[in-house]
Coordinates of C-alpha atoms in Angstrom, one line a residue:
Chain A
M28 CA 77.3 58.8 147.6
E29 CA 76.3 58.6 151.3
L30 CA 75.6 55.0 152.1
A31 CA 74.9 52.5 154.8
M32 CA 76.1 48.9 155.1
I33 CA 74.0 46.4 157.1
Q34 CA 75.9 43.2 157.8
G35 CA 77.7 43.1 154.3
K36 CA 74.9 44.7 152.3
I37 CA 75.4 48.3 150.9
M38 CA 72.5 50.6 150.3
P39 CA 72.0 54.4 149.8
L40 CA 71.7 56.1 153.2
D41 CA 68.2 57.4 152.5
Q42 CA 67.0 53.8 151.9
V43 CA 68.0 52.5 155.3
D44 CA 65.1 51.4 157.5
P45 CA 64.8 54.2 160.2
S46 CA 65.0 51.6 163.0
W47 CA 68.7 51.4 162.3
L48 CA 69.1 55.1 162.9
D49 CA 67.4 55.1 166.3
R50 CA 69.2 57.0 169.0
G51 CA 68.4 54.1 171.2
T52 CA 71.0 52.1 169.4
Y53 CA 73.6 54.9 168.7
F54 CA 73.6 56.2 172.3
G55 CA 71.2 54.2 174.5
D56 CA 69.4 57.5 174.4
G57 CA 66.1 56.3 175.9
V58 CA 64.4 54.8 179.0
Y59 CA 62.4 51.7 179.6
E60 CA 59.9 49.9 181.9
V61 CA 59.0 46.3 182.5
I62 CA 55.5 45.7 183.8
R63 CA 53.9 42.4 184.6
S64 CA 50.3 41.1 184.9
Y65 CA 48.9 38.7 187.4
D66 CA 45.9 36.7 186.3
G67 CA 44.9 39.1 183.6
K68 CA 45.5 42.4 185.5
L69 CA 48.5 44.7 185.0
F70 CA 50.3 45.2 188.4
A71 CA 51.2 48.7 189.6
L72 CA 50.8 50.3 186.2
D73 CA 50.5 53.8 187.5
D74 CA 53.8 53.4 189.5
H75 CA 55.6 52.2 186.4
L76 CA 54.2 55.1 184.3
S77 CA 55.2 57.6 187.0
R78 CA 58.7 56.3 187.0
L79 CA 58.8 56.3 183.2
K80 CA 57.8 60.0 183.3
R81 CA 60.6 60.7 185.8
S82 CA 63.1 58.9 183.7
L83 CA 62.1 60.7 180.6
E84 CA 62.3 64.1 182.3
A85 CA 65.7 63.2 183.7
I86 CA 67.1 62.8 180.2
D87 CA 65.2 65.7 178.8
I88 CA 62.7 63.9 176.6
M89 CA 59.7 66.1 177.3
S90 CA 57.3 65.4 174.5
V91 CA 55.9 62.0 175.6
N92 CA 52.2 61.9 176.5
I93 CA 52.1 59.5 179.5
D94 CA 48.3 59.0 179.0
Q95 CA 49.0 57.9 175.5
V96 CA 51.6 55.4 176.8
R97 CA 49.0 54.2 179.3
R98 CA 46.4 53.6 176.5
R99 CA 49.0 51.9 174.4
V100 CA 50.0 49.5 177.2
K101 CA 46.4 48.7 178.0
T102 CA 45.5 48.2 174.3
A103 CA 48.5 46.0 173.7
Y104 CA 48.0 44.0 176.8
K105 CA 44.3 43.5 176.0
T106 CA 45.1 42.4 172.5
A107 CA 47.8 39.9 173.7
N108 CA 45.3 38.4 176.1
I109 CA 48.0 36.7 178.2
A110 CA 47.1 36.1 181.9
N111 CA 50.6 36.3 183.2
A112 CA 52.5 38.5 180.9
K113 CA 55.6 40.6 180.8
V114 CA 55.2 44.0 179.2
Y115 CA 58.4 45.6 178.1
L116 CA 58.5 49.1 176.6
H117 CA 61.0 51.7 175.8
V118 CA 61.0 55.3 174.5
T119 CA 64.0 56.7 172.7
R120 CA 64.7 60.4 171.8
G121 CA 64.0 59.6 168.1
T122 CA 65.6 58.8 164.8
E123 CA 68.2 60.8 162.9
I124 CA 71.7 60.6 161.4
R125 CA 74.0 60.2 164.3
D126 CA 74.7 63.4 166.3
H127 CA 75.3 63.4 170.0
T128 CA 73.3 66.4 170.9
G129 CA 70.1 65.4 169.1
G130 CA 67.5 67.9 167.7
D131 CA 64.9 69.3 170.0
D132 CA 62.1 68.6 167.5
L133 CA 62.8 64.9 167.3
K134 CA 59.8 62.6 167.5
P135 CA 60.4 60.0 170.2
N136 CA 60.2 56.3 169.3
F137 CA 57.9 53.9 171.2
F138 CA 58.5 50.2 171.3
L139 CA 56.7 47.6 173.3
T140 CA 56.4 43.8 173.6
V141 CA 54.0 41.6 175.4
T142 CA 55.4 38.1 176.1
N143 CA 54.6 35.1 178.2
L144 CA 56.2 35.2 181.6
P145 CA 58.4 32.1 182.2
D146 CA 57.4 30.0 185.2
H147 CA 59.7 31.0 188.1
S148 CA 58.0 28.8 190.7
D149 CA 61.1 26.6 191.2
Q150 CA 63.3 29.6 191.9
K151 CA 60.7 31.1 194.3
T152 CA 60.5 27.8 196.2
N153 CA 64.1 26.7 196.2
G154 CA 66.0 30.0 195.9
I155 CA 68.8 31.1 193.7
A156 CA 72.6 31.6 193.8
V157 CA 74.0 35.1 193.3
C158 CA 77.6 36.5 193.1
T159 CA 79.1 39.9 193.5
Y160 CA 80.4 42.2 190.7
P161 CA 82.0 45.6 190.9
D162 CA 79.5 48.4 190.4
I163 CA 81.0 50.0 187.3
R164 CA 77.8 51.6 186.2
W165 CA 77.2 55.3 185.7
K166 CA 76.2 57.7 188.5
R167 CA 72.5 57.9 187.7
C168 CA 71.2 54.4 188.1
D169 CA 68.0 56.0 189.4
I170 CA 67.2 56.7 185.7
K171 CA 65.9 53.5 184.1
S172 CA 67.9 54.0 180.9
L173 CA 68.9 51.8 178.0
N174 CA 72.6 52.1 179.0
L175 CA 72.8 48.6 180.4
L176 CA 76.1 47.2 179.2
P177 CA 77.6 46.9 182.7
N178 CA 74.5 45.0 183.8
V179 CA 74.9 42.7 180.8
L180 CA 78.6 42.1 181.7
A181 CA 77.7 41.4 185.3
K182 CA 74.9 39.0 184.3
R183 CA 77.3 37.2 181.9
E184 CA 79.9 36.8 184.6
A185 CA 77.2 35.6 187.0
A186 CA 76.1 33.0 184.5
R187 CA 79.7 31.7 184.1
Q188 CA 79.6 31.2 187.9
D189 CA 76.2 29.4 187.6
C190 CA 74.5 32.2 189.4
E191 CA 71.2 33.6 188.5
E192 CA 71.9 37.2 189.4
A193 CA 74.9 39.6 189.9
I194 CA 75.0 41.9 193.0
F195 CA 76.8 45.1 192.5
I196 CA 79.4 46.3 195.0
D197 CA 80.3 50.0 195.0
D198 CA 83.6 51.7 195.6
N199 CA 82.9 51.8 199.3
G200 CA 82.5 48.0 199.4
D201 CA 78.7 48.3 199.9
I202 CA 76.0 46.5 198.0
T203 CA 74.0 48.7 195.7
E204 CA 71.5 46.4 194.0
G205 CA 71.3 43.4 191.7
A206 CA 72.0 43.8 188.0
G207 CA 68.2 43.5 187.4
S208 CA 66.7 43.5 190.9
A209 CA 66.6 45.1 194.4
F210 CA 68.5 43.3 197.2
F211 CA 67.1 42.6 200.7
M212 CA 68.5 41.1 203.9
V213 CA 66.4 39.7 206.8
L214 CA 67.7 39.7 210.4
A215 CA 65.3 37.2 211.9
Q216 CA 66.0 37.7 215.6
E217 CA 65.8 41.5 215.4
K218 CA 62.8 41.2 213.0
K219 CA 64.5 43.7 210.6
L220 CA 64.3 43.9 206.9
V221 CA 67.4 45.8 205.5
T222 CA 67.8 47.3 202.1
R223 CA 69.8 50.2 200.6
P224 CA 68.2 53.6 200.8
L225 CA 67.1 55.2 197.5
G226 CA 69.5 57.5 195.8
P227 CA 71.2 58.1 192.4
Q228 CA 73.1 54.8 192.7
I229 CA 70.0 52.5 192.6
L230 CA 66.7 52.2 190.9
D231 CA 63.5 53.3 192.6
S232 CA 62.2 49.7 192.2
I233 CA 58.4 49.3 192.2
T234 CA 58.6 45.8 193.7
R235 CA 61.0 47.1 196.4
K236 CA 58.4 49.7 197.3
V237 CA 55.6 47.0 197.6
V238 CA 57.9 44.8 199.8
I239 CA 58.6 47.8 202.1
E240 CA 54.8 48.4 202.3
I241 CA 53.9 44.8 203.2
A242 CA 56.9 44.1 205.5
P243 CA 55.1 45.3 208.7
K244 CA 52.3 42.8 208.0
V245 CA 54.7 39.9 208.5
G246 CA 56.2 41.5 211.6
L247 CA 59.3 43.1 210.0
T248 CA 60.6 46.6 210.6
V249 CA 62.3 48.1 207.6
L250 CA 65.8 49.6 207.9
E251 CA 67.1 51.4 204.8
K252 CA 70.8 51.1 205.2
A253 CA 73.7 50.0 203.0
L254 CA 74.9 46.5 203.4
T255 CA 78.3 44.9 202.9
P256 CA 78.9 41.4 201.3
W257 CA 80.2 40.3 204.7
Q258 CA 76.9 41.2 206.3
A259 CA 75.0 39.4 203.5
D260 CA 77.1 36.2 204.1
W261 CA 76.0 36.1 207.7
A262 CA 72.4 37.1 207.1
D263 CA 69.4 34.9 208.3
E264 CA 67.7 35.4 204.9
L265 CA 68.4 37.2 201.7
F266 CA 66.1 37.8 198.8
L267 CA 65.7 39.8 195.6
A268 CA 62.8 41.9 194.5
V269 CA 62.1 42.2 190.8
T270 CA 58.9 42.9 188.7
T271 CA 58.9 39.6 186.8
K272 CA 59.4 37.3 189.8
D273 CA 58.3 39.6 192.7
I274 CA 60.3 38.0 195.6
V275 CA 63.0 35.4 195.0
P276 CA 64.9 33.8 197.9
V277 CA 68.7 33.9 197.7
T278 CA 70.3 30.8 199.2
H279 CA 73.9 31.2 198.0
F280 CA 75.9 34.4 198.0
D281 CA 79.3 34.3 196.4
G282 CA 79.5 30.6 197.0
E283 CA 78.5 30.8 200.7
V284 CA 75.4 29.0 201.8
I285 CA 73.0 31.4 203.5
A286 CA 71.6 30.0 206.8
D287 CA 70.4 26.4 206.0
G288 CA 70.5 27.0 202.3
K289 CA 66.7 27.1 202.0
S290 CA 64.1 29.8 201.6
G291 CA 63.7 31.5 205.0
K292 CA 60.6 31.9 207.1
Y293 CA 60.2 35.6 206.5
T294 CA 60.9 35.4 202.8
K295 CA 58.1 32.8 202.6
L296 CA 55.8 35.0 204.6
L297 CA 56.6 38.0 202.3
I298 CA 56.0 35.9 199.2
E299 CA 52.6 34.9 200.5
E300 CA 51.8 38.5 201.6
F301 CA 52.9 39.8 198.2
Q302 CA 50.3 37.4 196.6
K303 CA 47.7 38.7 199.0
E304 CA 48.5 42.3 197.9
V305 CA 48.2 41.2 194.3
R306 CA 44.8 39.6 194.8
N307 CA 43.7 42.6 196.8
R308 CA 44.7 45.0 194.1
N309 CA 43.2 42.8 191.4
T310 CA 39.9 42.7 193.2
T311 CA 39.7 46.4 193.6
A312 CA 41.0 47.3 190.1
H313 CA 38.5 48.2 187.5
Chain B
M2 CA 49.4 36.0 171.5
E3 CA 52.8 37.4 172.0
L4 CA 53.1 40.7 170.2
A5 CA 55.0 43.9 169.6
M6 CA 53.8 47.5 169.2
I7 CA 55.9 50.0 167.3
Q8 CA 54.7 53.6 167.8
G9 CA 51.0 52.7 168.0
K10 CA 50.9 49.8 165.6
I11 CA 50.4 46.2 166.9
M12 CA 51.9 43.2 165.2
P13 CA 52.6 39.5 166.1
L14 CA 56.0 39.3 167.8
D15 CA 57.4 37.0 165.1
Q16 CA 56.7 39.6 162.4
V17 CA 58.8 42.4 164.0
D18 CA 61.7 43.5 161.9
P19 CA 64.8 42.1 163.7
S20 CA 66.4 45.5 163.8
W21 CA 64.0 46.3 166.7
L22 CA 65.3 43.4 168.7
D23 CA 68.9 44.4 168.5
R24 CA 70.8 44.1 171.8
G25 CA 72.3 47.4 170.7
T26 CA 69.0 49.1 171.5
Y27 CA 68.0 47.1 174.5
F28 CA 71.3 47.4 176.4
G29 CA 73.8 49.4 174.3
D30 CA 75.4 46.0 174.1
G31 CA 77.9 46.8 171.4
V32 CA 80.9 48.9 170.5
Y33 CA 81.7 51.4 167.7
E34 CA 84.3 53.3 165.8
V35 CA 84.5 56.5 163.8
I36 CA 87.1 56.7 161.1
R37 CA 87.7 59.5 158.7
S38 CA 89.3 59.9 155.3
Y39 CA 91.5 62.7 154.1
D40 CA 91.6 63.3 150.3
G41 CA 90.4 59.8 149.4
K42 CA 92.4 57.8 151.9
L43 CA 91.2 56.4 155.2
F44 CA 93.3 57.6 158.1
A45 CA 94.7 55.3 160.8
L46 CA 92.4 52.4 159.8
D47 CA 94.6 49.8 161.5
D48 CA 94.6 51.8 164.8
H49 CA 90.8 52.0 164.7
L50 CA 90.5 48.3 163.9
S51 CA 92.9 47.3 166.7
R52 CA 90.8 49.4 169.2
L53 CA 87.6 47.8 167.9
K54 CA 89.1 44.4 168.6
R55 CA 90.1 45.5 172.1
S56 CA 86.6 46.9 172.7
L57 CA 84.9 43.7 171.4
E58 CA 87.1 41.5 173.6
A59 CA 86.4 43.7 176.7
I60 CA 82.7 43.0 176.4
D61 CA 83.1 39.4 175.4
I62 CA 82.0 39.5 171.8
M63 CA 84.5 37.1 170.4
S64 CA 83.2 36.0 167.1
V65 CA 83.9 39.0 165.0
N66 CA 86.5 38.6 162.2
I67 CA 88.4 41.9 162.1
D68 CA 89.7 41.2 158.6
Q69 CA 86.2 41.0 157.4
V70 CA 85.4 44.3 159.1
R71 CA 88.5 45.8 157.4
R72 CA 87.2 44.5 154.0
R73 CA 83.8 45.9 154.7
V74 CA 85.1 49.3 155.6
K75 CA 87.2 49.5 152.5
T76 CA 84.5 48.2 150.2
A77 CA 81.9 50.7 151.7
Y78 CA 84.4 53.6 151.5
K79 CA 85.3 52.8 147.9
T80 CA 81.7 52.5 146.9
A81 CA 80.8 55.8 148.6
N82 CA 83.7 57.6 146.8
I83 CA 83.7 60.6 149.1
A84 CA 87.2 62.3 149.5
N85 CA 86.6 63.6 153.0
A86 CA 84.2 61.1 154.6
K87 CA 83.2 60.0 158.1
V88 CA 82.9 56.3 158.4
Y89 CA 80.8 55.2 161.4
L90 CA 80.5 51.6 162.3
H91 CA 79.1 49.5 165.2
V92 CA 79.0 45.9 166.2
T93 CA 76.4 44.6 168.6
R94 CA 76.1 41.2 170.3
G95 CA 73.2 40.3 168.1
T96 CA 69.4 40.0 167.9
E97 CA 67.1 38.1 170.2
I98 CA 64.1 38.5 172.5
R99 CA 65.3 40.7 175.4
D100 CA 67.4 38.9 177.9
H101 CA 70.3 40.5 179.8
T102 CA 72.8 37.6 179.6
G103 CA 72.6 37.0 175.9
G104 CA 73.2 33.7 174.2
D105 CA 76.7 32.6 173.4
D106 CA 75.8 31.6 169.9
L107 CA 74.4 34.9 168.8
K108 CA 75.5 36.3 165.5
P109 CA 76.8 39.9 166.0
N110 CA 75.2 42.7 164.0
F111 CA 77.3 45.0 161.8
F112 CA 76.2 48.4 160.8
L113 CA 78.1 51.1 159.0
T114 CA 77.5 54.5 157.4
V115 CA 79.7 56.6 155.1
T116 CA 78.7 60.3 155.1
N117 CA 80.2 63.6 154.0
L118 CA 82.3 65.3 156.7
P119 CA 81.0 68.7 157.5
D120 CA 83.4 71.6 156.9
H121 CA 85.0 72.4 160.3
S122 CA 87.5 75.0 159.0
D123 CA 85.9 77.9 160.9
Q124 CA 86.2 76.0 164.2
K125 CA 89.8 75.1 163.4
T126 CA 90.7 78.7 162.6
N127 CA 88.7 80.6 165.3
G128 CA 88.4 78.0 168.0
I129 CA 85.4 76.9 170.1
A130 CA 83.9 77.3 173.5
V131 CA 83.6 74.4 175.9
C132 CA 82.0 74.0 179.3
T133 CA 82.5 71.4 182.1
Y134 CA 80.1 68.7 183.1
P135 CA 80.3 66.1 185.9
D136 CA 81.8 62.8 184.7
I137 CA 78.8 60.6 185.5
R138 CA 79.9 57.9 183.0
W139 CA 80.6 54.3 183.8
K140 CA 84.0 53.1 185.0
R141 CA 85.2 51.6 181.7
C142 CA 85.3 54.6 179.3
D143 CA 88.3 52.9 177.7
I144 CA 85.8 50.6 176.0
K145 CA 84.2 52.5 173.0
S146 CA 80.7 51.2 173.8
L147 CA 77.2 52.3 172.7
N148 CA 76.4 53.3 176.3
L149 CA 76.6 57.0 175.6
L150 CA 73.7 58.6 177.4
P151 CA 75.9 60.6 179.8
N152 CA 77.8 62.0 176.8
V153 CA 74.5 62.9 175.2
L154 CA 73.3 64.7 178.3
A155 CA 76.6 66.5 178.6
K156 CA 76.5 67.6 175.0
R157 CA 72.9 68.8 175.3
E158 CA 73.9 70.9 178.4
A159 CA 76.9 72.3 176.5
A160 CA 74.7 73.3 173.6
R161 CA 72.3 75.1 176.0
Q162 CA 75.4 77.1 177.1
D163 CA 76.3 77.8 173.4
C164 CA 79.3 75.5 173.8
E165 CA 80.6 73.1 171.1
E166 CA 81.8 70.5 173.6
A167 CA 81.4 69.4 177.2
I168 CA 84.5 68.5 179.3
F169 CA 84.0 65.9 181.9
I170 CA 85.2 66.5 185.5
D171 CA 85.7 63.5 187.7
D172 CA 85.0 63.1 191.4
N173 CA 88.5 64.3 192.2
G174 CA 87.9 67.5 190.4
D175 CA 90.2 66.5 187.5
I176 CA 89.4 66.8 183.8
T177 CA 89.0 63.3 182.2
E178 CA 88.2 64.1 178.5
G179 CA 85.6 65.7 176.3
A180 CA 82.2 64.1 175.7
G181 CA 83.5 63.2 172.2
S182 CA 87.1 64.3 172.2
A183 CA 90.5 64.2 174.0
F184 CA 91.6 67.3 175.9
F185 CA 95.0 69.0 175.8
M186 CA 96.7 72.0 177.5
V187 CA 99.8 73.8 176.2
L188 CA 102.2 75.6 178.6
A189 CA 104.0 77.8 176.1
Q190 CA 106.9 79.0 178.3
E191 CA 107.7 75.5 179.5
K192 CA 107.1 74.1 176.1
K193 CA 104.9 71.4 177.6
L194 CA 101.9 69.6 176.2
V195 CA 99.7 68.2 179.0
T196 CA 97.0 65.6 178.7
R197 CA 95.5 63.0 181.0
P198 CA 97.2 59.6 181.0
L199 CA 95.4 56.6 179.6
G200 CA 93.3 54.5 182.0
P201 CA 89.8 53.1 182.4
Q202 CA 88.4 56.6 182.7
I203 CA 89.2 57.8 179.2
L204 CA 89.3 56.5 175.7
D205 CA 92.5 55.5 174.0
S206 CA 91.9 58.2 171.4
I207 CA 93.7 57.6 168.0
T208 CA 93.9 61.3 167.4
R209 CA 95.4 61.8 170.9
K210 CA 98.1 59.3 170.0
V211 CA 99.0 61.1 166.7
V212 CA 99.1 64.4 168.5
I213 CA 101.5 62.9 171.1
E214 CA 103.6 61.5 168.3
I215 CA 104.0 64.8 166.5
A216 CA 104.3 67.1 169.5
P217 CA 108.1 66.9 169.6
K218 CA 108.3 68.1 166.0
V219 CA 106.9 71.5 167.1
G220 CA 109.1 71.6 170.1
L221 CA 106.7 70.4 172.8
T222 CA 107.5 67.8 175.5
V223 CA 104.5 65.7 176.4
L224 CA 103.4 65.4 180.0
E225 CA 100.7 62.8 180.8
K226 CA 99.1 64.2 183.9
A227 CA 95.5 65.0 185.1
L228 CA 94.5 68.6 184.9
T229 CA 92.0 70.7 186.9
P230 CA 89.6 73.2 185.4
W231 CA 91.5 75.9 187.3
Q232 CA 94.7 74.9 185.4
A233 CA 92.8 75.0 182.2
D234 CA 91.5 78.5 182.9
W235 CA 95.1 79.7 183.2
A236 CA 96.6 77.8 180.3
D237 CA 98.4 79.4 177.4
E238 CA 96.5 77.2 174.9
L239 CA 93.8 74.5 175.0
F240 CA 92.7 72.3 172.3
L241 CA 90.6 69.1 171.6
A242 CA 91.7 66.1 169.5
V243 CA 88.9 64.2 167.7
T244 CA 88.9 62.0 164.6
T245 CA 86.4 64.1 162.6
K246 CA 88.2 67.4 163.2
D247 CA 91.7 66.3 164.3
I248 CA 92.8 69.4 166.3
V249 CA 90.4 72.2 167.4
P250 CA 91.5 75.2 169.4
V251 CA 89.5 75.9 172.6
T252 CA 89.3 79.6 173.1
H253 CA 86.6 79.7 175.9
F254 CA 86.5 77.4 178.9
D255 CA 83.5 77.7 181.2
G256 CA 83.0 81.2 180.0
E257 CA 86.6 82.3 180.6
V258 CA 88.6 83.5 177.7
I259 CA 91.8 81.5 177.2
A260 CA 94.9 83.7 176.8
D261 CA 93.9 86.3 174.0
G262 CA 90.9 84.3 172.9
K263 CA 92.5 83.1 169.7
S264 CA 94.0 79.9 168.5
G265 CA 97.5 79.7 170.0
K266 CA 100.9 79.4 168.4
Y267 CA 101.5 75.8 169.3
T268 CA 98.0 74.7 168.4
K269 CA 98.4 76.2 164.9
L270 CA 101.8 74.5 164.6
L271 CA 100.2 71.2 165.6
I272 CA 97.4 71.6 163.2
E273 CA 99.9 72.1 160.4
E274 CA 102.1 69.2 161.6
F275 CA 99.0 67.0 161.7
Q276 CA 98.3 67.8 158.1
K277 CA 101.9 67.0 157.2
E278 CA 101.5 63.6 159.0
V279 CA 98.3 63.0 157.0
R280 CA 99.9 63.8 153.7
N281 CA 102.9 61.7 154.6
R282 CA 100.7 58.7 155.4
N283 CA 98.6 59.2 152.3
T284 CA 101.7 59.3 150.1
T285 CA 103.1 56.1 151.6
A286 CA 99.7 54.3 151.8
H287 CA 99.0 51.7 149.1

């Protein structure tokens, strides 16, 4: 008799709840998005849905209707009725008895949660500590896939070092990005904002894109260039960009204090400018 | 209200079946094994359990009792009562609302299936076609983790090319291993069996280990050395080693016919010798 065992309990294979046979679990064969709302309005929803579409196409899941995803996100968010919410969603190739290749007629699985966003105001005011970790991830980090074990391992090591985030260093010794964030450096005198250019090694972060758009408004010129940990150590300001917290100052990098160990002038200006951008979009959104 | 949506159905977050909140799905935060039985006896169970232990330790899941896993495998296999079975099992870090780091007190999830092994005798007699695919995987392929999306993508591309398996090529242009198998070359005149040495880029395959052990019995000396696709094209014999099929001749490599396009002399001898090894172990097993 073909069977399954969950924890210690045996059951016939055909009586297993299908969620256990999701290709998301077997292979991480799916992609995800994290969207947030500010004051009752979802932020940059279309950007997130465009990226979801690109991720799905990159892993050859072609049968997802993005308009249906949009309706589902909006319905779920409206039902949750949480002003500042985190919307997580993933799509996997589907459910079947484990087989690498996967049938072409599988029905993708859709899963979403809407939860309260924790308060990050302390981090945004006082900054966080980060530490470096070797970038052992796969070569397509532009795909927002469910293969996140290296990110988990990096985050766990960071936590052991009392750091909030891990920053990946590639084989060339360059910074790629954070385990769950984009990474920025400010050169105050030169009025430059430096971040790694897009490519297969980093995610096309939506928050990164907004930061790059608003940087000129605070007087910064954007330079897309790879950075080394040595350059980061000597930066005037460092910060992370991530959907759930938008901009977070980095005050400690691998144990080194950055500048005076406080959130920098430009980082503060960018945080304010980001909030203006949010209010602006919320006012014009229907 | 915090909520979840599965496909299009909304429910309060606390009413979601925990299987949807498994870190295996969110992050591929777990490891797995595939074990087979021959004629009613599990093959190389201890080797698989040792590797499971190494994989778990490598990703910092420390609270799994391997003896309990052994008992579960044996109980499930006995209950299934399938002479030639495939036993798949995975262990994930546990279940919680999505957070990269993961609590240290999480209870790992255990999932196992016992299924009938398909008949692979045709492949073992007539051989298979394989094609190459860039090795875009992460840098710790020695850990048998649930992060298998690159393997899925490689297998899907292979299937499009009517190939049974994809062979990964690393950035140096060397063969690492198959998407779900170890890769071997035979140089008949030199009586050499060549395969890539173990390291972080390939799995410590149990079947590979058995093949290396039995090779001298058919007159082959083992050379652990990286191979290029060019060398594979010109080989006298190629084959794969994988738990579910043990040894499978490769007769076509990226569209090129290998030697006379049939299973080679040494490959046949190794298949026979492998069966002797199985019978030998089955006789002495209690």
